[in-house]
PDB file of N, CA, C and O in Angstrom:
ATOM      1  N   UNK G   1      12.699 -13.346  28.718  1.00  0.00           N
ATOM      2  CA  UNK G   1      11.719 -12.806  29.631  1.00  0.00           C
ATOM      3  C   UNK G   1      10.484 -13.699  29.594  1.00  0.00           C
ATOM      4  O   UNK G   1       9.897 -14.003  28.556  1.00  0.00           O
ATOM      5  N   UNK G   2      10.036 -14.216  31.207  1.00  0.00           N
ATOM      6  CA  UNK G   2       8.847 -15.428  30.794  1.00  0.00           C
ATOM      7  C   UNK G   2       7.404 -14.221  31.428  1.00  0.00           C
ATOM      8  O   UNK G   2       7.488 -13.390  32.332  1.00  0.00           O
ATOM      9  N   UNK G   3       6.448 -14.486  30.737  1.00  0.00           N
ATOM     10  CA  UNK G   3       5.636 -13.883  31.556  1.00  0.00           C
ATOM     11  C   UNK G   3       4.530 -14.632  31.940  1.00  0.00           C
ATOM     12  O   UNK G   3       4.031 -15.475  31.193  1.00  0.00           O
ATOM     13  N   UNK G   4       4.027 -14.332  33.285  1.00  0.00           N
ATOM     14  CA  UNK G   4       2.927 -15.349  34.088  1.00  0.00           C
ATOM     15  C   UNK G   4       1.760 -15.407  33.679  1.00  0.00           C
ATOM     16  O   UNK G   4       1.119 -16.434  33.900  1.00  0.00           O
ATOM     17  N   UNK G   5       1.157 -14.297  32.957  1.00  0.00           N
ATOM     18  CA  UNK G   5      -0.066 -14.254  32.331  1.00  0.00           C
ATOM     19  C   UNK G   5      -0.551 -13.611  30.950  1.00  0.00           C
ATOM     20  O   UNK G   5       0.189 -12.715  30.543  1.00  0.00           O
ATOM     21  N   UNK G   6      -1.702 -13.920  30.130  1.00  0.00           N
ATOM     22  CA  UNK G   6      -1.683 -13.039  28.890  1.00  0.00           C
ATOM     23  C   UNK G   6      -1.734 -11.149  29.523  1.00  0.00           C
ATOM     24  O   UNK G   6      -1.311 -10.174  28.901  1.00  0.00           O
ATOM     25  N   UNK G   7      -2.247 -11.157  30.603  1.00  0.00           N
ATOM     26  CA  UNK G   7      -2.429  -9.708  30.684  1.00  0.00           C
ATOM     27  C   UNK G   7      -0.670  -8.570  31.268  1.00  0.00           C
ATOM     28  O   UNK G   7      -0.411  -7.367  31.227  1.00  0.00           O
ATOM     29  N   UNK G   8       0.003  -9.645  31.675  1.00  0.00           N
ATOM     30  CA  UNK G   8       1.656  -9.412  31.778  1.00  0.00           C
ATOM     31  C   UNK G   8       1.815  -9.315  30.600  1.00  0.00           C
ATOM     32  O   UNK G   8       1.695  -8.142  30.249  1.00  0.00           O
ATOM     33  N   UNK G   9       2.125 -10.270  29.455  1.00  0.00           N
ATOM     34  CA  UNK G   9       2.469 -10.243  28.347  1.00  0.00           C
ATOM     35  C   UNK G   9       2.557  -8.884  27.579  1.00  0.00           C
ATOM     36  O   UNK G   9       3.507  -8.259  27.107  1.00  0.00           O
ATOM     37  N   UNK G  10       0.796  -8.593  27.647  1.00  0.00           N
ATOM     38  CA  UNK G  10       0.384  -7.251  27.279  1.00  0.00           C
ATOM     39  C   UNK G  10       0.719  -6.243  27.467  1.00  0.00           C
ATOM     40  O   UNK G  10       0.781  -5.462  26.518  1.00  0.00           O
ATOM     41  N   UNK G  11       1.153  -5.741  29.055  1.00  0.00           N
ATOM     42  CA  UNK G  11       1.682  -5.037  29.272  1.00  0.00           C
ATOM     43  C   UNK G  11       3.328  -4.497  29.289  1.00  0.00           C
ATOM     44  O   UNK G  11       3.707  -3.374  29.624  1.00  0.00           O
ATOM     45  N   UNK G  12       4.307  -5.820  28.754  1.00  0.00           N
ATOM     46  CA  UNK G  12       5.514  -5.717  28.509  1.00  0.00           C
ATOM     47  C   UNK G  12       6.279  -4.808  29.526  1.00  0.00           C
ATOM     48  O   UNK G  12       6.988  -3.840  29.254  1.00  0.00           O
ATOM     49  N   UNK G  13       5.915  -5.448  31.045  1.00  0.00           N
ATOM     50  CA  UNK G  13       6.951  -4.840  32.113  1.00  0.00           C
ATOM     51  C   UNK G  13       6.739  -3.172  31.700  1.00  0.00           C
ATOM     52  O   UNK G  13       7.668  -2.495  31.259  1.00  0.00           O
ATOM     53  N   UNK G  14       5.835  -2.826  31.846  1.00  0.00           N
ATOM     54  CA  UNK G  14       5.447  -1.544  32.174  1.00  0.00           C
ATOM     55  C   UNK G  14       5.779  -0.802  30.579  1.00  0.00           C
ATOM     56  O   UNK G  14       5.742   0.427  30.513  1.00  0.00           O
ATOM     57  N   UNK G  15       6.087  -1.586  29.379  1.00  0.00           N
ATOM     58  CA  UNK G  15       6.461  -0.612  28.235  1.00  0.00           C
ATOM     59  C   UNK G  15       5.518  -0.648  27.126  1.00  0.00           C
ATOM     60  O   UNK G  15       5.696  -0.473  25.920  1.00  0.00           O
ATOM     61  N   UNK G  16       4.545  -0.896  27.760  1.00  0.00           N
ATOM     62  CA  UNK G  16       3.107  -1.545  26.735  1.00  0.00           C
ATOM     63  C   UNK G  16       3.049  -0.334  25.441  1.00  0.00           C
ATOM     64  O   UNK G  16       3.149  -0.568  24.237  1.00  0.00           O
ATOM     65  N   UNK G  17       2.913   0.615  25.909  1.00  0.00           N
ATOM     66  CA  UNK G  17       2.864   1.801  24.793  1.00  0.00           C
ATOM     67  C   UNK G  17       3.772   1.768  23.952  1.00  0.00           C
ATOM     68  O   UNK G  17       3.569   1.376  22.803  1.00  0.00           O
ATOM     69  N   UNK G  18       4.747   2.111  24.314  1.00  0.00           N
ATOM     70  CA  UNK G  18       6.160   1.882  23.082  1.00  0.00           C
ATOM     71  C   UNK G  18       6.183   0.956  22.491  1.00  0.00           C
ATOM     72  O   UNK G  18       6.321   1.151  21.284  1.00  0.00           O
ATOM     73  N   UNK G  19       6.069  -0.540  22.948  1.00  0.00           N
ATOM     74  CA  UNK G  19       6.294  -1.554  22.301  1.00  0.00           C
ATOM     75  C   UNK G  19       5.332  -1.661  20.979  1.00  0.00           C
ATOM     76  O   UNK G  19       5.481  -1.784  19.763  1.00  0.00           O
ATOM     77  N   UNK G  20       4.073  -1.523  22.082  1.00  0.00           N
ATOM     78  CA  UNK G  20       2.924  -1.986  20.759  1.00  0.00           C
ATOM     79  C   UNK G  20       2.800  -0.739  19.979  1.00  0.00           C
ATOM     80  O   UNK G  20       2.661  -0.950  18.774  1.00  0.00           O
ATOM     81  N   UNK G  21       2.808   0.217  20.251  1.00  0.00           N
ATOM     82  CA  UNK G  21       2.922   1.548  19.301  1.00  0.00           C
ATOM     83  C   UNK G  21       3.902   0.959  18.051  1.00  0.00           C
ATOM     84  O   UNK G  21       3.540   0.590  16.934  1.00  0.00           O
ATOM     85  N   UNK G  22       5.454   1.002  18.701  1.00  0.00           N
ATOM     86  CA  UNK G  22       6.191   0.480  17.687  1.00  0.00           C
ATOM     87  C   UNK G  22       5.829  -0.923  16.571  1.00  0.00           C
ATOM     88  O   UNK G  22       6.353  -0.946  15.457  1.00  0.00           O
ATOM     89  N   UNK G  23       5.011  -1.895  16.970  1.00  0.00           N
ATOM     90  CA  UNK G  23       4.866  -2.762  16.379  1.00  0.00           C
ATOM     91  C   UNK G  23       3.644  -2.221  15.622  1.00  0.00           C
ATOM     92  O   UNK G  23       3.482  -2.707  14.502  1.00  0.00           O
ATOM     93  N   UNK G  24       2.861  -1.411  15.985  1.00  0.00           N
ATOM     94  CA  UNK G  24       1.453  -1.586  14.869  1.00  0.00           C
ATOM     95  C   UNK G  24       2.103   0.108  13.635  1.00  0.00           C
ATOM     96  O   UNK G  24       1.574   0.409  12.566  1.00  0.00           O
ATOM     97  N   UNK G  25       2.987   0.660  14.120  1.00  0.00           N
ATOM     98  CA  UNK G  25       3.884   1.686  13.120  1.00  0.00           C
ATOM     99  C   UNK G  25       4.248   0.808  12.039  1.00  0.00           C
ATOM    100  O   UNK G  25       3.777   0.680  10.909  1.00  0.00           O
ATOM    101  N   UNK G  26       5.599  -0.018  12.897  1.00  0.00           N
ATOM    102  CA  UNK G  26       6.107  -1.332  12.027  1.00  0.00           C
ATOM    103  C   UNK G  26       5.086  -2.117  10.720  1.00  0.00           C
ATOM    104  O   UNK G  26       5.459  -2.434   9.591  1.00  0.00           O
ATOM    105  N   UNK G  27       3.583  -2.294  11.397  1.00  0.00           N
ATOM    106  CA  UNK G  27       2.421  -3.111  10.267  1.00  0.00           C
ATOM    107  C   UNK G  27       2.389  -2.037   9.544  1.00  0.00           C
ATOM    108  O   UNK G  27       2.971  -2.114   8.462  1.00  0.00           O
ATOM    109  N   UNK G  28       1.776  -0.845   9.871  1.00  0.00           N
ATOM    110  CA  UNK G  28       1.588   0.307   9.117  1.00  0.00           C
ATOM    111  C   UNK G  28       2.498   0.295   7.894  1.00  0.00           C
ATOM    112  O   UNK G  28       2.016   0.179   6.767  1.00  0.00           O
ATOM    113  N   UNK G  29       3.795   0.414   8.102  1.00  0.00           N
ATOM    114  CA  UNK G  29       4.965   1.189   6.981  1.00  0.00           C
ATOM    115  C   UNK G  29       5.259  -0.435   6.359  1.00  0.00           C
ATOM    116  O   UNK G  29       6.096  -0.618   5.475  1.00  0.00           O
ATOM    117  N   UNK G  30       4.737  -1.159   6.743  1.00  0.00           N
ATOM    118  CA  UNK G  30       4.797  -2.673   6.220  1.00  0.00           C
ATOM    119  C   UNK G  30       3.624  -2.331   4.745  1.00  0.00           C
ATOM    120  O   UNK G  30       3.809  -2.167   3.539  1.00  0.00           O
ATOM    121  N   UNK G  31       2.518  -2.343   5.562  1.00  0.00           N
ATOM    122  CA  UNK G  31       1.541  -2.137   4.710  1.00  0.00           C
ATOM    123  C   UNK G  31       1.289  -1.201   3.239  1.00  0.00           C
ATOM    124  O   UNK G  31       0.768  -1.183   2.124  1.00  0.00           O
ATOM    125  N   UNK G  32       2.008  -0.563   4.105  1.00  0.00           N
ATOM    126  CA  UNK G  32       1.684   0.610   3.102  1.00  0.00           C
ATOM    127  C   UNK G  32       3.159   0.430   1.904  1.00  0.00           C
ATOM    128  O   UNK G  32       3.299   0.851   0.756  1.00  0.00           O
ATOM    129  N   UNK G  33       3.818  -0.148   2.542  1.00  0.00           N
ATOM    130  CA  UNK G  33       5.250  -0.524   1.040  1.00  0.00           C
ATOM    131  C   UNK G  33       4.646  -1.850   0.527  1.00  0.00           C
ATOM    132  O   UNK G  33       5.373  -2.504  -0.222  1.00  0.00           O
ATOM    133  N   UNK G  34       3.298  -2.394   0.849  1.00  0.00           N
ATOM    134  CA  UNK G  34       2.771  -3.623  -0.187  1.00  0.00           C
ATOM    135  C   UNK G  34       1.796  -2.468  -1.010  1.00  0.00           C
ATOM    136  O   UNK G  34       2.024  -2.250  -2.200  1.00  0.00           O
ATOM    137  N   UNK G  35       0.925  -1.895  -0.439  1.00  0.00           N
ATOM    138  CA  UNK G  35       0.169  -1.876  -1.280  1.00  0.00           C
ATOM    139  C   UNK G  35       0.288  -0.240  -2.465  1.00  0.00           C
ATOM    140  O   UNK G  35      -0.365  -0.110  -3.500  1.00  0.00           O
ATOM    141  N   UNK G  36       1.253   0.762  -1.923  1.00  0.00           N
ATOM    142  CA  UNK G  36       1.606   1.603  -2.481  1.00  0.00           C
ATOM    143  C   UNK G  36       1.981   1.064  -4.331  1.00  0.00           C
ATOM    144  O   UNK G  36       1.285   1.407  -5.286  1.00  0.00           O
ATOM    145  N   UNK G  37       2.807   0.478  -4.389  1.00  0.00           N
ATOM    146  CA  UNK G  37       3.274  -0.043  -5.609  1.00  0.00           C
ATOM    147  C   UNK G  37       1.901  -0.438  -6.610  1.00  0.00           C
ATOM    148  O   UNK G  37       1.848  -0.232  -7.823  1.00  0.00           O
ATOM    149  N   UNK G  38       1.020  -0.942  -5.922  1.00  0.00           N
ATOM    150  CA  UNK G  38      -0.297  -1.646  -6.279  1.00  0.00           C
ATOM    151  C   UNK G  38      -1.489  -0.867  -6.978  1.00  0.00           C
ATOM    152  O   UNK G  38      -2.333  -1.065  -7.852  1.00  0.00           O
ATOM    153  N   UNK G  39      -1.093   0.109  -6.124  1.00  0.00           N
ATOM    154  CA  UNK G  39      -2.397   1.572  -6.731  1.00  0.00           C
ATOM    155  C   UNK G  39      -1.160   1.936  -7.386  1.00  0.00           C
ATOM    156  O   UNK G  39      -1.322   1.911  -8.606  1.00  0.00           O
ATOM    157  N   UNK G  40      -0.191   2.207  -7.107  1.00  0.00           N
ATOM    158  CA  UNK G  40       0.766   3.189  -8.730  1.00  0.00           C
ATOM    159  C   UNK G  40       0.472   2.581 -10.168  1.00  0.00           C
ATOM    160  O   UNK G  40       0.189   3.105 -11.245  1.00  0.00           O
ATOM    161  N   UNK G  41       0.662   1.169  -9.729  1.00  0.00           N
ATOM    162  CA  UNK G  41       0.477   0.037 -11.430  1.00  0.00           C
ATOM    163  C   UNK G  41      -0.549   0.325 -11.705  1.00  0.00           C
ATOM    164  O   UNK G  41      -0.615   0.834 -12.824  1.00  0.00           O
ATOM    165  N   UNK G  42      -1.889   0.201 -10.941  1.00  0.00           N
ATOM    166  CA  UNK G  42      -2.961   0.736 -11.315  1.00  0.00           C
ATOM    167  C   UNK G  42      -3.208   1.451 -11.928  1.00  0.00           C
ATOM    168  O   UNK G  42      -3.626   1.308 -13.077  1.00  0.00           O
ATOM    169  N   UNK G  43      -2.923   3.019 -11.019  1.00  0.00           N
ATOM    170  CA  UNK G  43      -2.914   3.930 -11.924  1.00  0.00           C
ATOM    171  C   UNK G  43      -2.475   4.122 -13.022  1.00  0.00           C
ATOM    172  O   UNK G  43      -3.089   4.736 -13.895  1.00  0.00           O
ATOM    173  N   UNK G  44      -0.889   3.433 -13.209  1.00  0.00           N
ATOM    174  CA  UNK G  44      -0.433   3.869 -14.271  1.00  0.00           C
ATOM    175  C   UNK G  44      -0.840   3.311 -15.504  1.00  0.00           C
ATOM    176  O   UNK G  44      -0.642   3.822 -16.606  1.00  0.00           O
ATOM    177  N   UNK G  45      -1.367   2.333 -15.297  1.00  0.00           N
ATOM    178  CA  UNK G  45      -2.206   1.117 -16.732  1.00  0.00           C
ATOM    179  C   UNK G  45      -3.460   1.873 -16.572  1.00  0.00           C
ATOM    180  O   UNK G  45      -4.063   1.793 -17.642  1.00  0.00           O
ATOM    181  N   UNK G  46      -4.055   2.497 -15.810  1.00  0.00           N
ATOM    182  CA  UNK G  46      -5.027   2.920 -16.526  1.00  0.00           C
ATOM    183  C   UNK G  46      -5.376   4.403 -16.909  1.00  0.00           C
ATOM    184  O   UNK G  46      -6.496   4.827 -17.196  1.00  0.00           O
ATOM    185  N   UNK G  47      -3.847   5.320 -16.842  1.00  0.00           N
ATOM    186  CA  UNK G  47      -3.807   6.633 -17.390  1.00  0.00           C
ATOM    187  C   UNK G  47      -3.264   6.022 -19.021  1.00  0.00           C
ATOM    188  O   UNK G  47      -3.759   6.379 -20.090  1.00  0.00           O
ATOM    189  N   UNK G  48      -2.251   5.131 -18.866  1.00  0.00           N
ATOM    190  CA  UNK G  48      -1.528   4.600 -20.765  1.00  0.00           C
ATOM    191  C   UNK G  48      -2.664   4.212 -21.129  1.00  0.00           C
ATOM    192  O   UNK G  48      -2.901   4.469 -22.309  1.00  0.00           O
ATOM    193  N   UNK G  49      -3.795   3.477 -20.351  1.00  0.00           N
ATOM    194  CA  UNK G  49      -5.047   2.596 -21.300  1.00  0.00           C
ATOM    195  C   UNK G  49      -5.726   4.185 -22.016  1.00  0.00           C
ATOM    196  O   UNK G  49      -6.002   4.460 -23.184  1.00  0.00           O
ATOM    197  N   UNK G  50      -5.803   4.800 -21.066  1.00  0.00           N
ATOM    198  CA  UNK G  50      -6.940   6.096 -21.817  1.00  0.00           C
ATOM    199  C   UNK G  50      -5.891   6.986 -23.035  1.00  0.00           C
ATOM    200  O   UNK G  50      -6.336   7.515 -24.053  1.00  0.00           O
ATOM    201  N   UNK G  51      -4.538   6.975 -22.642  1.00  0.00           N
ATOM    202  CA  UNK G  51      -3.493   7.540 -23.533  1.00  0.00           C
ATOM    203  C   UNK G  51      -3.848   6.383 -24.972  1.00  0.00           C
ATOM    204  O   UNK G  51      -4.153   6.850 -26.070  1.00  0.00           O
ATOM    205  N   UNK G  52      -3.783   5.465 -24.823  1.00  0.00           N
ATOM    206  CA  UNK G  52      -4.083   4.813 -26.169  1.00  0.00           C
ATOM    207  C   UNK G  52      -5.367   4.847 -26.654  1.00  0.00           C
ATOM    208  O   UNK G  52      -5.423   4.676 -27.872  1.00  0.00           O
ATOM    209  N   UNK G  53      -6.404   5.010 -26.104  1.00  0.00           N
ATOM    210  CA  UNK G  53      -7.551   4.888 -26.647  1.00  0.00           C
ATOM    211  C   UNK G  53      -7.818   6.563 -27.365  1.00  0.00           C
ATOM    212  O   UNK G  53      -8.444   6.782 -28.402  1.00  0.00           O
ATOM    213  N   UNK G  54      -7.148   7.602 -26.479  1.00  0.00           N
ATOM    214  CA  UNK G  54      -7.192   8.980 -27.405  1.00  0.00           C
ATOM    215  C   UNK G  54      -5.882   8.646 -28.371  1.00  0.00           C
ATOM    216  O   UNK G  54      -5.477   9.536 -29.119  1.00  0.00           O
ATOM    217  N   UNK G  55      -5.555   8.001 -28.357  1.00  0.00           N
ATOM    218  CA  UNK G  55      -4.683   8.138 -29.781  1.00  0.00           C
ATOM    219  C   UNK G  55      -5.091   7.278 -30.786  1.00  0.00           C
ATOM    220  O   UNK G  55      -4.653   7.525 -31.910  1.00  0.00           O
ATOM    221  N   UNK G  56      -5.920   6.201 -30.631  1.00  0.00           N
ATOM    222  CA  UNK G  56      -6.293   5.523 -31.293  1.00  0.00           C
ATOM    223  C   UNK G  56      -7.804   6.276 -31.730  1.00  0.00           C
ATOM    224  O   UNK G  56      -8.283   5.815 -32.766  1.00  0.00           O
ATOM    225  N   UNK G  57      -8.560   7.315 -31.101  1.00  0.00           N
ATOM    226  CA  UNK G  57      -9.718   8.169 -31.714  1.00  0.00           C
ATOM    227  C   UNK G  57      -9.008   9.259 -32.708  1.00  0.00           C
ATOM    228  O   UNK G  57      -9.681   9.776 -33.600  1.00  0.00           O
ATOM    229  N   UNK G  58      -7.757   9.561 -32.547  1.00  0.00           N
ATOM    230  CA  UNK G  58      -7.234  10.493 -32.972  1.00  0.00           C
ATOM    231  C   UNK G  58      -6.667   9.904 -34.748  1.00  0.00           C
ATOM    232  O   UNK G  58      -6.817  10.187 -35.937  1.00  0.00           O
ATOM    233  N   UNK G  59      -6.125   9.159 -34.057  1.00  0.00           N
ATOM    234  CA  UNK G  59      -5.410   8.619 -35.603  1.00  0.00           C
ATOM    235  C   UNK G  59      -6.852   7.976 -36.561  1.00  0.00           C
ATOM    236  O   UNK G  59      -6.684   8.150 -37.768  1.00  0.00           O
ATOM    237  N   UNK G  60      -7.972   7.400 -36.259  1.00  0.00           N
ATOM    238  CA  UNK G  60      -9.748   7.232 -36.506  1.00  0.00           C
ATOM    239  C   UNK G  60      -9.524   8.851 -37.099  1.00  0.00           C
ATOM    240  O   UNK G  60      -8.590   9.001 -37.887  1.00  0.00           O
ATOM    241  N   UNK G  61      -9.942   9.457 -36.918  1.00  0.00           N
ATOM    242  CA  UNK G  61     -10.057  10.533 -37.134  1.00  0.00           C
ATOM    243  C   UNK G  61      -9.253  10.987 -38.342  1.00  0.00           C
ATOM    244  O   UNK G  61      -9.710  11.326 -39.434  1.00  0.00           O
ATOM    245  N   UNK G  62      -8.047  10.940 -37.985  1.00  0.00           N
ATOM    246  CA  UNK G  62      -7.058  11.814 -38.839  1.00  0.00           C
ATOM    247  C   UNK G  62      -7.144  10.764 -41.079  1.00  0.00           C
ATOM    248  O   UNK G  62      -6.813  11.191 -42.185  1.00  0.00           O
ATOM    249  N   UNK G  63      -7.749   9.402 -40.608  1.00  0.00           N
ATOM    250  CA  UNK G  63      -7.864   8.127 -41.742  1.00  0.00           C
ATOM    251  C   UNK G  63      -8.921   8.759 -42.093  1.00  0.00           C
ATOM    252  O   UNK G  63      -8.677   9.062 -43.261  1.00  0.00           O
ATOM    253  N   UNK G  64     -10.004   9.181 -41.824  1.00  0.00           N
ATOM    254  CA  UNK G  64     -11.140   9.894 -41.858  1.00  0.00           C
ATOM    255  C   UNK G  64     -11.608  11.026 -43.353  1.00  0.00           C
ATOM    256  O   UNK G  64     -12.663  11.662 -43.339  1.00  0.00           O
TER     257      UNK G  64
END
């Protein structure tokens, strides 16, 4: 399919909505499977960091 101008392009033979809907969904669920994983590691290194530091006040304590 050739199209004559950027503003044809845009409009994708009358399916402008669907298409680009579908493509910025597509970035979306893109996006969000990069950076999901990213805040989990996060989180999870820094709920074990505070898990070690109360066990390490605890066992301080218990030498005590």
């Amino acid at each position: 399919m050739s199209f004559d101008s950027l503003s044809s392009f845009l409009d994708m033979g009358g399916h402008a909505l669907y298409v680009w809907s579908a493509y910025g969904i597509g970035v979306l669920v893109i996006a969000a499977n990069l950076i999901a994983p990213a805040v989990t590691r996060r989180r999870f290194f820094a709920t074990e960091g505070e898990r070690l530091r109360r066990s390490e006040v605890s066992e301080d304590e218990v030498k005590s």
